[in-house]
XYZ file of C-alpha atoms in Angstrom:
612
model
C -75.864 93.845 -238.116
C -72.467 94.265 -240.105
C -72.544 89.917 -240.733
C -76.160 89.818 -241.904
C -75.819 92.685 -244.332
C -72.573 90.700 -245.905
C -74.709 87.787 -246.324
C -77.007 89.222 -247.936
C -74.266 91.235 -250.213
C -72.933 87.657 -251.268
C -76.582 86.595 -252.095
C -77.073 89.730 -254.105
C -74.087 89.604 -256.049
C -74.291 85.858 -256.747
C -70.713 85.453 -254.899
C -71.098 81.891 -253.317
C -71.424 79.614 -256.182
C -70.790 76.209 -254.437
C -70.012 76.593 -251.339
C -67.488 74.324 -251.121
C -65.206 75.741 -252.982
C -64.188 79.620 -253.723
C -62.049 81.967 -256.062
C -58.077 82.128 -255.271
C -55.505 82.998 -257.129
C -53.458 80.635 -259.478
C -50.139 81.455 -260.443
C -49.232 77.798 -262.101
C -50.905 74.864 -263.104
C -48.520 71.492 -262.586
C -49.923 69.411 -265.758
C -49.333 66.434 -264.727
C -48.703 62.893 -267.304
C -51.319 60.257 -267.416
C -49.080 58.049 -264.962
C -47.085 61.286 -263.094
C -43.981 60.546 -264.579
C -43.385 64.093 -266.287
C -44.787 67.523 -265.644
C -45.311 70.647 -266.890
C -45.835 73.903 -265.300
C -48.718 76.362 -266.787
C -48.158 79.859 -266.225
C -51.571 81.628 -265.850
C -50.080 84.729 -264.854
C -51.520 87.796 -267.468
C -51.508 91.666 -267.791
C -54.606 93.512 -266.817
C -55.912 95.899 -269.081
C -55.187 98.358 -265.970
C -51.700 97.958 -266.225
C -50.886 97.760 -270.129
C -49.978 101.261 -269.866
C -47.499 101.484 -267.167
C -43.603 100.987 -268.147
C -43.292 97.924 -265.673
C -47.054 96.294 -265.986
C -47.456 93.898 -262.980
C -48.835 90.334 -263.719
C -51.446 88.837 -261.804
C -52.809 85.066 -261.155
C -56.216 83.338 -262.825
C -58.606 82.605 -260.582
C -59.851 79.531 -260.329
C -62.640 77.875 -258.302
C -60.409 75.535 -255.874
C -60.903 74.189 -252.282
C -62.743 76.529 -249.355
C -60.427 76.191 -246.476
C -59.727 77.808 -243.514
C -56.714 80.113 -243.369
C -53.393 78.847 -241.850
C -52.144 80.268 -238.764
C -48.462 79.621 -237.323
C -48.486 76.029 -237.656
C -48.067 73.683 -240.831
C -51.060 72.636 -242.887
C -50.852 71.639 -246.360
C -54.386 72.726 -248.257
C -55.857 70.490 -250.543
C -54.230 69.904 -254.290
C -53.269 73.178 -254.415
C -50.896 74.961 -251.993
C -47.380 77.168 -252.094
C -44.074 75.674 -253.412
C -42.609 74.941 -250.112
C -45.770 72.390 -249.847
C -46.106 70.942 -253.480
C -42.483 70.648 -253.928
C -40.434 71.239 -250.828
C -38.811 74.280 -252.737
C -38.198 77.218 -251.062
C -38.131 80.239 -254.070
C -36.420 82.531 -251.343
C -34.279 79.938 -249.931
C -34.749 81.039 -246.831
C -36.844 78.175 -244.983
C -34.906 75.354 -243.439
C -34.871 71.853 -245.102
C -36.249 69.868 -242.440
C -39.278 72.503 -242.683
C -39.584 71.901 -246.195
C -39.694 68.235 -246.116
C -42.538 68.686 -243.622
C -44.429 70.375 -245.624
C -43.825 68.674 -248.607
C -44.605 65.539 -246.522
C -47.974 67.016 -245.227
C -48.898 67.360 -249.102
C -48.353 64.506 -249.969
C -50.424 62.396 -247.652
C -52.925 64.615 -247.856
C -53.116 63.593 -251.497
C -52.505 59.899 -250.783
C -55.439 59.745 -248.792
C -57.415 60.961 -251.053
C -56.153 58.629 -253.937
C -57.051 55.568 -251.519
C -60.269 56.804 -250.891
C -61.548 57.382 -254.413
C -58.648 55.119 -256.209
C -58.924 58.415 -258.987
C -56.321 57.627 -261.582
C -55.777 61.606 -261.656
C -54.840 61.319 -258.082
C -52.754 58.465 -258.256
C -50.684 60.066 -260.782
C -50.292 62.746 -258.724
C -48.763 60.404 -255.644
C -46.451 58.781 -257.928
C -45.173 62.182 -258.973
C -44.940 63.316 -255.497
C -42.814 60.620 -254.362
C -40.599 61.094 -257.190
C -39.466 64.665 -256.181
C -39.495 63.525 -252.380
C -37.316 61.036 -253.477
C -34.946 63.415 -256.152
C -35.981 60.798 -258.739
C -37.705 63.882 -260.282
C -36.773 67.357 -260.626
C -38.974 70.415 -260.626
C -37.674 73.682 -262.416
C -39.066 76.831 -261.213
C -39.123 79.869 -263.152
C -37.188 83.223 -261.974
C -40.128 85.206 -261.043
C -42.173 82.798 -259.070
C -42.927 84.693 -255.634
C -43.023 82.780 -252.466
C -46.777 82.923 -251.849
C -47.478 81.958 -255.352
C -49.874 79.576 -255.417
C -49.886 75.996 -257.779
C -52.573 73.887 -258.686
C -52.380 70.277 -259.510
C -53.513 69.381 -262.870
C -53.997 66.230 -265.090
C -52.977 66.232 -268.728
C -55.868 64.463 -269.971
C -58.649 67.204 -268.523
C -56.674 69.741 -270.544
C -56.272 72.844 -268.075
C -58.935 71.764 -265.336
C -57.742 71.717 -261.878
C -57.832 68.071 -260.522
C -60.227 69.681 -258.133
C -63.038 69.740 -260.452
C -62.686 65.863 -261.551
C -65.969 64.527 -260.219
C -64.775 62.090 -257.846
C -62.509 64.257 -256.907
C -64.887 66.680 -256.054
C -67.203 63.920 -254.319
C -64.580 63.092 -251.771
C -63.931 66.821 -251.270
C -67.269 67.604 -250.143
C -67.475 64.246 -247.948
C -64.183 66.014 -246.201
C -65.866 69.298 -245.608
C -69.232 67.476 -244.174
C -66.830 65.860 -241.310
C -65.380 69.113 -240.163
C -67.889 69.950 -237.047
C -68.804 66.283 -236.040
C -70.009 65.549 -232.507
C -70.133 69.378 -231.627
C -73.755 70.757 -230.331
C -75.877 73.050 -232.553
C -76.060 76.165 -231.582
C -78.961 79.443 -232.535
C -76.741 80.719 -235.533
C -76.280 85.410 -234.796
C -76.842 85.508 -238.714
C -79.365 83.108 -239.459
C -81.245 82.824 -236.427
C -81.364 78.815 -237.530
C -79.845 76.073 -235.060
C -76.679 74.830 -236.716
C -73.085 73.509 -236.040
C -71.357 76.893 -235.225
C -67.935 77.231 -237.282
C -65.016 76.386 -235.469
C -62.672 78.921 -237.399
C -63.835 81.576 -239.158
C -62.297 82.362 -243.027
C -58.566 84.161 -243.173
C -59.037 87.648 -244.773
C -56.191 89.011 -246.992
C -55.662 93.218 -248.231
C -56.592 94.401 -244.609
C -54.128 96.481 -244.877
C -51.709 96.685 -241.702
C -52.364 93.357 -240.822
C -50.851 90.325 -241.378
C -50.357 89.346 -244.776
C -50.774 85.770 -243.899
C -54.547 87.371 -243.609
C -56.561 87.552 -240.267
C -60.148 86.827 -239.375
C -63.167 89.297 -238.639
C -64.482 87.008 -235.862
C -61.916 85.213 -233.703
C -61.140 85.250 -229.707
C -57.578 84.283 -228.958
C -57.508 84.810 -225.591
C -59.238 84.753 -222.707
C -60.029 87.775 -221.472
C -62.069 88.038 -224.527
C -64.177 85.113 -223.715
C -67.363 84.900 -221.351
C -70.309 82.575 -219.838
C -67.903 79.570 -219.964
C -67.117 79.293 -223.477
C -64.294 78.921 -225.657
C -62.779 80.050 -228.613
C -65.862 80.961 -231.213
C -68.361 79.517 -229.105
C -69.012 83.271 -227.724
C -70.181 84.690 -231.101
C -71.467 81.096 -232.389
C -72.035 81.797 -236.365
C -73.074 79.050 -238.979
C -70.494 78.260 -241.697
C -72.456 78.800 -244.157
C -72.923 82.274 -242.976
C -69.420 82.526 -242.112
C -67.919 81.321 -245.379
C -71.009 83.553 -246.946
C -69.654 86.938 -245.067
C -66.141 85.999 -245.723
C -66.765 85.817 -249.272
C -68.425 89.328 -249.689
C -65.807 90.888 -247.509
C -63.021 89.660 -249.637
C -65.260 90.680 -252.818
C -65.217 93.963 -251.600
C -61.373 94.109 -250.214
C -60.128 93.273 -253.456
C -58.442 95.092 -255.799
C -60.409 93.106 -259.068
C -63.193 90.902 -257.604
C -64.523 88.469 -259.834
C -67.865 86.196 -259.443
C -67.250 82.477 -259.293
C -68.118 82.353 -262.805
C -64.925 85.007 -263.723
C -67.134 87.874 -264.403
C -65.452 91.006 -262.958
C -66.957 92.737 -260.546
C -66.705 96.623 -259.336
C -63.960 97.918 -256.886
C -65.641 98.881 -253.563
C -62.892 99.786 -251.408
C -61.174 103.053 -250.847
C -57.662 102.519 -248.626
C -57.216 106.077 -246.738
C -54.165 105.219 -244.658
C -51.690 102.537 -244.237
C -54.078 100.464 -242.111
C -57.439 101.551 -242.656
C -59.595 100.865 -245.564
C -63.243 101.924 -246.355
C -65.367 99.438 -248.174
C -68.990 100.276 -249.578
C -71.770 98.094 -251.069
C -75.900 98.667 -252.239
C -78.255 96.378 -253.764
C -78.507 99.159 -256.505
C -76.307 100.537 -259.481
C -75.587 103.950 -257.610
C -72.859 101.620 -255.922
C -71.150 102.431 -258.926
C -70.967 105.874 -259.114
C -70.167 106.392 -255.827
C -66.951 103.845 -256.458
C -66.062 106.494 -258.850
C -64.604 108.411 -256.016
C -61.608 105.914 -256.534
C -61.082 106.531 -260.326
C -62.586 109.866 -261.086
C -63.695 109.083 -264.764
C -67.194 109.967 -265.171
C -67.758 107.623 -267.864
C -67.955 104.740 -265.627
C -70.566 106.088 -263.534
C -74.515 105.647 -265.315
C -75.750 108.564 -266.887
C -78.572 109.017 -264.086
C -75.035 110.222 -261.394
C -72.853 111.883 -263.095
C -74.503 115.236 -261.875
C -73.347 113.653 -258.790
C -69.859 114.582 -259.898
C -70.815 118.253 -260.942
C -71.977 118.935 -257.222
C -76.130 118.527 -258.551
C -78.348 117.381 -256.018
C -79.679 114.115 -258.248
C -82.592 114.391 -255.566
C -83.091 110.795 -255.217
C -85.700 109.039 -253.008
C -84.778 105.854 -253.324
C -84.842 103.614 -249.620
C -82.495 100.934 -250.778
C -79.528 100.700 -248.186
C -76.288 101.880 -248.352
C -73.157 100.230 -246.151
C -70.097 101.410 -245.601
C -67.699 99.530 -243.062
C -64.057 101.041 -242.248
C -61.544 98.418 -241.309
C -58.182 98.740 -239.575
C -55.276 95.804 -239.087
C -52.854 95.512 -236.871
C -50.414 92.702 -236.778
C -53.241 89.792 -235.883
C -56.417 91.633 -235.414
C -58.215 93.306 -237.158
C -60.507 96.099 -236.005
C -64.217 97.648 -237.300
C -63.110 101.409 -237.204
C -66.343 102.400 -238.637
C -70.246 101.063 -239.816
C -72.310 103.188 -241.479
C -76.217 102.400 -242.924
C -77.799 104.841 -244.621
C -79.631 104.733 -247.916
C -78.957 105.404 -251.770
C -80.808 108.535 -252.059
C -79.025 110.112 -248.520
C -75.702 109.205 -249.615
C -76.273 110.590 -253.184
C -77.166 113.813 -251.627
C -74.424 114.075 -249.548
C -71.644 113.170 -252.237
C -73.283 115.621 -254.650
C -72.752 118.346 -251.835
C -69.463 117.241 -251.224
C -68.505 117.777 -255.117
C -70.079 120.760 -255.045
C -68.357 122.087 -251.362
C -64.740 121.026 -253.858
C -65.303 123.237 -256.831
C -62.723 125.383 -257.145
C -61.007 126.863 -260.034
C -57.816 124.854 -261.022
C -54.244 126.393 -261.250
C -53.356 123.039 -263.178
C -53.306 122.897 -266.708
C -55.242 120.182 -268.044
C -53.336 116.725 -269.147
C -52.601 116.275 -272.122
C -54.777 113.648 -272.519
C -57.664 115.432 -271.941
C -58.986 117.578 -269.461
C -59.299 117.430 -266.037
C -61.630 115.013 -264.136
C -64.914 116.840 -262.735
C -63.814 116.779 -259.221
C -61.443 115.479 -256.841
C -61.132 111.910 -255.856
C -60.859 111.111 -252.309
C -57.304 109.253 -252.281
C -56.019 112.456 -253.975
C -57.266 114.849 -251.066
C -56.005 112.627 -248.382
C -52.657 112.318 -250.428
C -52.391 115.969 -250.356
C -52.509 116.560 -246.331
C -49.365 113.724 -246.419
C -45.779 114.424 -246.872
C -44.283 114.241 -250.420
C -43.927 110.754 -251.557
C -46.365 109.384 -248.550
C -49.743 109.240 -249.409
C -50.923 106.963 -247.275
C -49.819 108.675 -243.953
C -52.508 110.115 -243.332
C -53.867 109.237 -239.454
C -56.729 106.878 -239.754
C -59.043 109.097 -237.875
C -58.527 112.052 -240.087
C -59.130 109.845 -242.948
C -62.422 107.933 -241.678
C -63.761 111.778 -240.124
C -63.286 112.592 -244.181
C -65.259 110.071 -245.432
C -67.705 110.490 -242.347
C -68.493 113.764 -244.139
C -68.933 112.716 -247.393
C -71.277 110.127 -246.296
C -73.146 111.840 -244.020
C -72.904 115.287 -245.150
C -71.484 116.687 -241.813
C -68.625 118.768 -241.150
C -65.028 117.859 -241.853
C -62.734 117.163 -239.825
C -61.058 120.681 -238.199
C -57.855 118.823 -237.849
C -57.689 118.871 -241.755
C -57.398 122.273 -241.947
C -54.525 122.376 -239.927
C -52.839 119.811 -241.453
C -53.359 121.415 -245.180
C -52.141 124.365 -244.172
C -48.100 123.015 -242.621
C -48.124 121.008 -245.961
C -49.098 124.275 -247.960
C -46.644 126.064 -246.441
C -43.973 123.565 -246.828
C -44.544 122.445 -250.137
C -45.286 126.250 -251.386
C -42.076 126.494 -253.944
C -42.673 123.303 -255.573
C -43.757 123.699 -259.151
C -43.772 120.748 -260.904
C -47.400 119.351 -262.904
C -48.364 117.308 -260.253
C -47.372 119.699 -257.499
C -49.568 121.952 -258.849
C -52.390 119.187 -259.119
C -51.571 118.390 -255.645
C -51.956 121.920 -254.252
C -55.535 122.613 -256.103
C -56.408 119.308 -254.288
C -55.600 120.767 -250.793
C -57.208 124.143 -251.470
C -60.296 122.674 -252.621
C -60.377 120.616 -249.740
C -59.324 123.830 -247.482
C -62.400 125.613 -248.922
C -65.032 122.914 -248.534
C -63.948 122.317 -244.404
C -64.302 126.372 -244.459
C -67.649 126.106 -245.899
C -68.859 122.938 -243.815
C -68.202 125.138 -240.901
C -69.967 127.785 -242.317
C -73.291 125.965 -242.785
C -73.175 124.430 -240.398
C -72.829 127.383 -237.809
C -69.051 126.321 -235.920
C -67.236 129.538 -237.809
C -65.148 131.863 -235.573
C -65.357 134.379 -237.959
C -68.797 135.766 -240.357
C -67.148 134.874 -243.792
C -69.353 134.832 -246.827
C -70.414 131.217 -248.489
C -66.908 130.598 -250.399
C -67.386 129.943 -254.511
C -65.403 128.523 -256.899
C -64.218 131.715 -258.248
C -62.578 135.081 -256.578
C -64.667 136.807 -254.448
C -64.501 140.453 -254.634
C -66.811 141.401 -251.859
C -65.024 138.871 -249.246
C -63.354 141.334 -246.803
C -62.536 139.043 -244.378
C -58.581 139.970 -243.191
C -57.135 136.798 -244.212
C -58.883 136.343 -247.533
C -58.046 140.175 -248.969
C -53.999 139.383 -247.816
C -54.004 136.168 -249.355
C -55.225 138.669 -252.290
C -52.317 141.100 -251.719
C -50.075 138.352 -251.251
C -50.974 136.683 -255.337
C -50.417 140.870 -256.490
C -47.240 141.751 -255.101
C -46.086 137.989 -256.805
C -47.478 139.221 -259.886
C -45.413 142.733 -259.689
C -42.651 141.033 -258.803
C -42.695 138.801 -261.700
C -43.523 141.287 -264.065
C -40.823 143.363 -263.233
C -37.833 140.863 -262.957
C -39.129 137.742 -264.515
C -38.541 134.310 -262.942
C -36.139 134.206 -260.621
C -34.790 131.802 -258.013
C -36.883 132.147 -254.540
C -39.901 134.875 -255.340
C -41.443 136.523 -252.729
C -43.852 133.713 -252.162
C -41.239 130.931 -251.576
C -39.521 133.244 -249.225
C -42.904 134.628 -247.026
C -45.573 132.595 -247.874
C -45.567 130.593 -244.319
C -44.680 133.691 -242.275
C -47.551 136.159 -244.272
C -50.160 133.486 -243.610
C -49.108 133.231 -239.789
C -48.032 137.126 -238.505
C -49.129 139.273 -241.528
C -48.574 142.748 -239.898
C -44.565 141.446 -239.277
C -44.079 140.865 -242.924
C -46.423 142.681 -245.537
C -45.126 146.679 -244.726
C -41.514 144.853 -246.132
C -43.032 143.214 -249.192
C -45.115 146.883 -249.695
C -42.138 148.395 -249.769
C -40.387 146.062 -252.339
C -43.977 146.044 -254.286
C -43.483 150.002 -255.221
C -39.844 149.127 -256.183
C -41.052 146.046 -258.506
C -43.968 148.442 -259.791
C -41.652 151.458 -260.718
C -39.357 149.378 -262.195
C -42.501 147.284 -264.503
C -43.181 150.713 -265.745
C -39.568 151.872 -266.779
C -41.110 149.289 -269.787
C -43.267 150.224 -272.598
C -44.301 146.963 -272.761
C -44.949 146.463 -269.059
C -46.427 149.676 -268.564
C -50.038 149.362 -268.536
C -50.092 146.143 -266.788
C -47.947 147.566 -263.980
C -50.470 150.173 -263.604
C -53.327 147.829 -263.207
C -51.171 145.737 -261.204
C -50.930 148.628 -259.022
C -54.588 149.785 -258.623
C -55.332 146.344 -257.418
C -52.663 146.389 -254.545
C -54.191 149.779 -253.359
C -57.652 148.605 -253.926
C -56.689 145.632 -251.173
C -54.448 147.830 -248.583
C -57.119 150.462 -248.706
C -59.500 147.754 -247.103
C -57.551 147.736 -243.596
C -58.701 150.722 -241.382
C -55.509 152.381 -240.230
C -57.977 152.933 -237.184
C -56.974 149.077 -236.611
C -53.686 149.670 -236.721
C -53.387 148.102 -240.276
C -52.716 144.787 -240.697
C -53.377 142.080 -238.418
C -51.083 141.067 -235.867
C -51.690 137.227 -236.289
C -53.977 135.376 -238.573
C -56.154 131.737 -236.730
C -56.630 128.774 -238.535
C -59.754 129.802 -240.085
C -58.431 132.870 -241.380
C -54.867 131.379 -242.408
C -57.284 128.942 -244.437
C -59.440 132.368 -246.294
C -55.063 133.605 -247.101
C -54.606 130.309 -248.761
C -57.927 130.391 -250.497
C -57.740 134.053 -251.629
C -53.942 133.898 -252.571
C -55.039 130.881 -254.869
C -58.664 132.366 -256.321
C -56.409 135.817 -256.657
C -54.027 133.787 -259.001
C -56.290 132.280 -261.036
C -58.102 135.475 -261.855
C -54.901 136.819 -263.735
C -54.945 134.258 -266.013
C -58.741 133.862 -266.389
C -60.341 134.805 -269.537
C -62.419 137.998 -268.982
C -65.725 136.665 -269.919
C -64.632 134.132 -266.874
C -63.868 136.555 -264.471
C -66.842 138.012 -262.283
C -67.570 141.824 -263.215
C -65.760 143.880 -260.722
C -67.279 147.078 -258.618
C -65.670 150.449 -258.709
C -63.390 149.916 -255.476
C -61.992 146.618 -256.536
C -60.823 146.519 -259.930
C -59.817 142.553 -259.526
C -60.432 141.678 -263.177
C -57.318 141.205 -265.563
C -57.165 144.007 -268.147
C -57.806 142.093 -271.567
C-alpha cells in the first residue's frame, strides 16, 4: 500500500521529529522589541553550494521547524505566527490584491495571535499584538525589501530569544499543541487504512507543493471534492478514513522526497529522490538501504556520489546483488487541483540494481562529443538528458508523460522501451541533424544511445521485425542489415565530401540526411554520383591522396553489399531500420576519428578501419 510504505519511509529516515510541527521555508524573521514597538526584519535567505557557480545563483529560505497546518484552499486563513506578507502585514509585494482583502487577512493574523496572547499572557506574544495593531493602525511602518516574492514566508520573532521563532518559546509551544489536540473533537473513531488502529480520522489531509502541473498553492494525495467520488453514505474523507498521524507521517515523506533539497527536522540534508520527466509528471524513489543513492545518481551523473559497492552500476556491470530490501518508486502527475498516481512500482534493491546496470550497459555507445573541459565525460547518460533529447530545442520537459513513465518502466523493470521513442528520436534527429554546437552534439549521442538500447531491448527480448545482430558500443563491421551499412555509406560520402572541399555551408548530410534515412534508393545513386566527383577531386591532392583512396575502398566495400539481384538499394527504410541508419551513420563517424588500437580489426571485404 503506497500510504503504509511512506510511513514507514518517514520512520526510516527520522522525518517526523515532533509531530506538531514540520520544516517550511523561512524567508524573514520579524525580530520583534521587548514591548513590539520596533522591528527588524532577518533575511535568512542564502546561496546553495549548488548554485555558487551559476552567473545568477538563486537564493533560497532556512528552514525552520514552525507550525503543522493544513494547507489553505480558496478561502482566507491566517496560519499560526508565521504566514505571507499579505497576512503579517497587510502588504501586498505585487500590489495586486485589493485592500479590503488585505485588511482581512491582516485582521485574521492578528486575532489569531491575540488569542493566543490571552491564553498564555506570553510577554513574547503580547509584544507581538501591540506591534500588530500598530501597522493596522499606520502608527507603524513596515519596509519590505525589493526582492521579497509574494509567497515568501515570515516568521515572528522576539529580540530577547536571539533568532528563535516565537514558536519554539515553551508556552508558546504548550498552547500550540493544546490547539492541535482540539482539531477532531466530537467526531467518531474510525479503523485507521494505515495503521489498522481505531483513531479520529483526519479531516483534511496535508497540502503538497512541487507536483508539478498542479497548483502551486499545493494539492492533497487523498481528498474527495465531490460527490460522485464519494460512497456508502459518507462525506468528504470519511471514504478513505486515515489517522493524522499517519497522514501528517505520509505527507511528510512525500514532500521529503518531492523536494528539490530535503532536510531532516534537525537541518541535516537529505538525498534528492525525485526525477521530473515531463511538465506534470514526476518519478520519486525511496529504499531502506544506501543503493537509494546510487540509483539517485541517475539525476546528477557524477559517480562519486554513488558508494563504491554501485558504481559498476554506472559501467553497465551486473553488481549481482541479492539483497530483499524493497525498492518504491511512485510516478505522480498534477493537474490544476488533483493530483494523480500515474505509476507504483515495488520491487527490491538487488532487482532494480540489475536492471539499471543493464540499462547502462544497453546506453554505451561511443561519444561524438569531446569531453568538457572540466573533465571527461560522465559514465553514462542520465535520464533527464535522454528524455530532453526526444523534445524540441529549448523544451525539455515536453516530453508526453507516458513516454516518459514507459522509460523509466524499463529501467526499473528491465523490460522493453517504449517503441514510441524510437519514433520520436528519429523526427528530432532528422530535424536537428545540422546543428553543431557542444551541446548539440552531447544532445545527439544522448538520442543515439537511447536509439540503440530500444533496438536492443527489442532484440532480446524477441519483438524485432528484422534479425539484426546484438548492437555494441563500437562499429560493427559484420552488421549487414540494409539500414545499418547506408547509415555507413551515408558517414563516407560526408567524409569525401569534406575532404575534398572542406567545410562548407549545407554538406550532404544537412541536405539528405532525413530523406536517405526514409527512401534510400530515391537519393543515394545522386550522392554516388557526387561521391566519385568529391573522390577525384581529393586525389587531384598530394596531400589528400591516400586518404581519398581509402575513403574510396570503404564506399565500394558498403555498395558492394546490396545484391543488384534486389534491385540495389532499398526502396523505403521502417522504423527499425531508419533507427540501424542513424546508429551506423553515427558508429561509422566515430570510427574515422578513433585511434587504431580503438578501432575493431577489420576483415578483408570491409576495410572500415581509419588508415593511421
Amino acid at each position: 500500500m503506497i500510504l503504509e510504505a511512506l510511513v514507514d519511509l518517514a520512520a526510516y529516515e527520522e522525518l517526523l521529529g515532533d509531530l506538531d510541527l514540520e520544516m517550511k521555508p523561512m524567508a524573514f524573521l520579524v525580530e520583534l522589541s521587548r514591548d513590539g514597538s520596533r522591528h527588524v526584519l532577518r533575511d535568512t535567505r542564502y546561496v546553495p553550494d549548488s548554485e555558487k557557480e551559476r552567473k545568477k545563483p538563486r537564493r533560497v529560505a532556512k528552514q525552520m521547524a514552525m507550525p503543522r497546518e493544513a494547507g489553505r484552499t480558496s478561502g482566507d486563513r491566517a496560519l499560526f505566527l508565521f504566514d505571507k506578507a499579505e497576512y503579517l502585514f497587510g502588504i501586498d509585494p505585487d500590489g495586486k490584491r485589493p485592500v479590503a482583502k488585505l485588511e482581512l487577512r491582516a485582521r485574521l493574523f492578528r486575532e489569531r495571535v491575540g488569542q493566543a496572547a490571552a491564553a498564555t499572557g506570553d510577554p513574547a506574544l503580547q509584544a507581538a499584538v501591540r506591534f500588530l495593531a500598530d501597522v493596522a493602525a499606520k502608527r507603524h511602518t513596515v519596509d519590505l525589501p525589493e526582492d521579497v516574492a509574494s509567497n515568501d514566508l515570515f516568521a515572528l520573532s522576539w529580540a530577547p530569544d536571539i533568532d528563535l521563532p516565537m514558536i519554539q518559546r515553551p508556552a508558546v509551544l504548550d498552547q500550540w499543541r493544546r490547539l492541535r489536540a482540539r482539531d477532531g473533537d466530537g467526531a467518531e473513531p474510525r479503523r485507521c487504512l494505515v495503521t489498522g488502529e481505531l483513531a479520529i480520522p483526519a479531516d483534511k489531509h496535508t497540502i503538497l507543493k512541487g507536483i508539478p502541473g498542479a497548483s502551486s498553492a499545493g494539492v492533497p494525495l487523498v481528498s474527495f471534492n465531490q460527490k460522485s467520488f464519494e460512497s456508502y453514505g459518507l462525506s468528504g474523507n470519511d471514504n478513505a478514513p486515515v489517522s493524522r498521524a499517519a497522514a501528517e507521517a505520509y505527507a511528510t515523506a512525500l514532500a521529503r522526497l518531492l523536494a528539490a533539497r530535503p532536510v531532516r527536522p534537525n537541518g541535516e540534508s537529505l538525498g534528492r529522490r525525485n526525477v521530473r520527466i515531463s511538465t506534470d509528471t514526476v518519478v520519486c524513489f525511496w529504499a531502506h538501504h544506501d543503493f537509494a543513492d546510487a540509483f539517485g545518481s541517475i539525476v546528477d551523473p557524477d559517480p562519486d556520489v554513488v558508494v563504491e559497492a554501485y558504481r559498476g552500476v554506472w559501467r553497465g556491470e551486473d553488481p549481482h546483488l541479492e539483497d530483499a530490501t524493497p525498492f518504491f518508486a511512485l510516478t505522480l502527475t498534477g493537474s490544476l487541483g488533483r493530483v494523480m498516481v500515474h505509476g507504483y512500482l515495488r520491487s527490491t534493491v538487488g532487482e532494480v540494481a540489475g536492471h539499471l546496470a543493464e540499462h547502462f550497459a544497453d546506453l554505451q555507445l561511443t561519444r561524438l562529443t569531446p569531453p568538457p573541459k572540466n573533465g571527461g565525460h560522465p559514465p553514462s547518460f542520465r535520464l533527464q538528458t535522454l528524455l530532453a533529447a526526444l523534445a524540441p530545442l529549448g523544451k525539455g520537459d515536453d516530453v508526453p508523460a507516458a513516454l516518459g513513465q514507459g522509460i523509466v518502466d524499463a529501467v526499473l523493470t528491465g523490460g522493453p522501451y517504449p517503441y514510441a521513442a524510437l519514433g520520436r528520436a528519429l523526427v528530432r534527429e532528422r530535424a536537428e541533424i545540422h546543428r553543431d554546437g557542444w551541446g548539440d552534439k552531447d544532445r545527439r549521442d544522448a538520442r543515439r544511445a537511447l536509439i540503440k538500447a530500444v533496438l536492443e531491448r527489442r532484440r532480446r527480448f524477441g519483438m524485432n521485425i528484422h534479425d539484426y545482430p546484438a548492437l555494441g558500443a563500437t562499429m560493427d563491421p559484420e552488421n549487414t542489415q540494409p539500414g545499418y551499412l547506408l547509415g555507413r555509406l551515408m558517414a563516407v560520402i560526408e567524409r569525401l565530401q569534406q575532404t575534398a572541399l572542406g567545410d562548407v555551408n549545407a554538406s550532404v548530410v544537412d541536405r539528405y540526411f532525413g530523406a536517405a534515412s526514409a527512401t534510400p534508393k530515391a537519393v543515394f545513386v545522386r550522392l554516388l554520383k557526387n561521391a566519385r566527383n568529391h573522390a577525384r577531386k581529393a586525389k587531384d591532392s598530394s596531400k589528400s591522396r591516400g586518404y581519398a583512396i581509402h575513403l574510396e575502398s570503404q564506399l565500394d566495400a558498403i555498395v558492394d553489399r546490396f545484391d543488384p539481384k534486389d534491385n540495389g538499394f532499398p526502396a523505403h527504410l521502417d522504423l527499425e531500420q531508419q533507427g540501424l541508419f542513424v546508429l551506423g551513420y553515427h558508429q561509422q563517424r566515430h570510427a574515422f576519428f578513433a585511434k587504431k588500437s580503438d578501432t575493431a580489426t577489420p576483415n578483408d571485404s570491409d576495410p572500415a578501419t581509419p588508415i593511421a
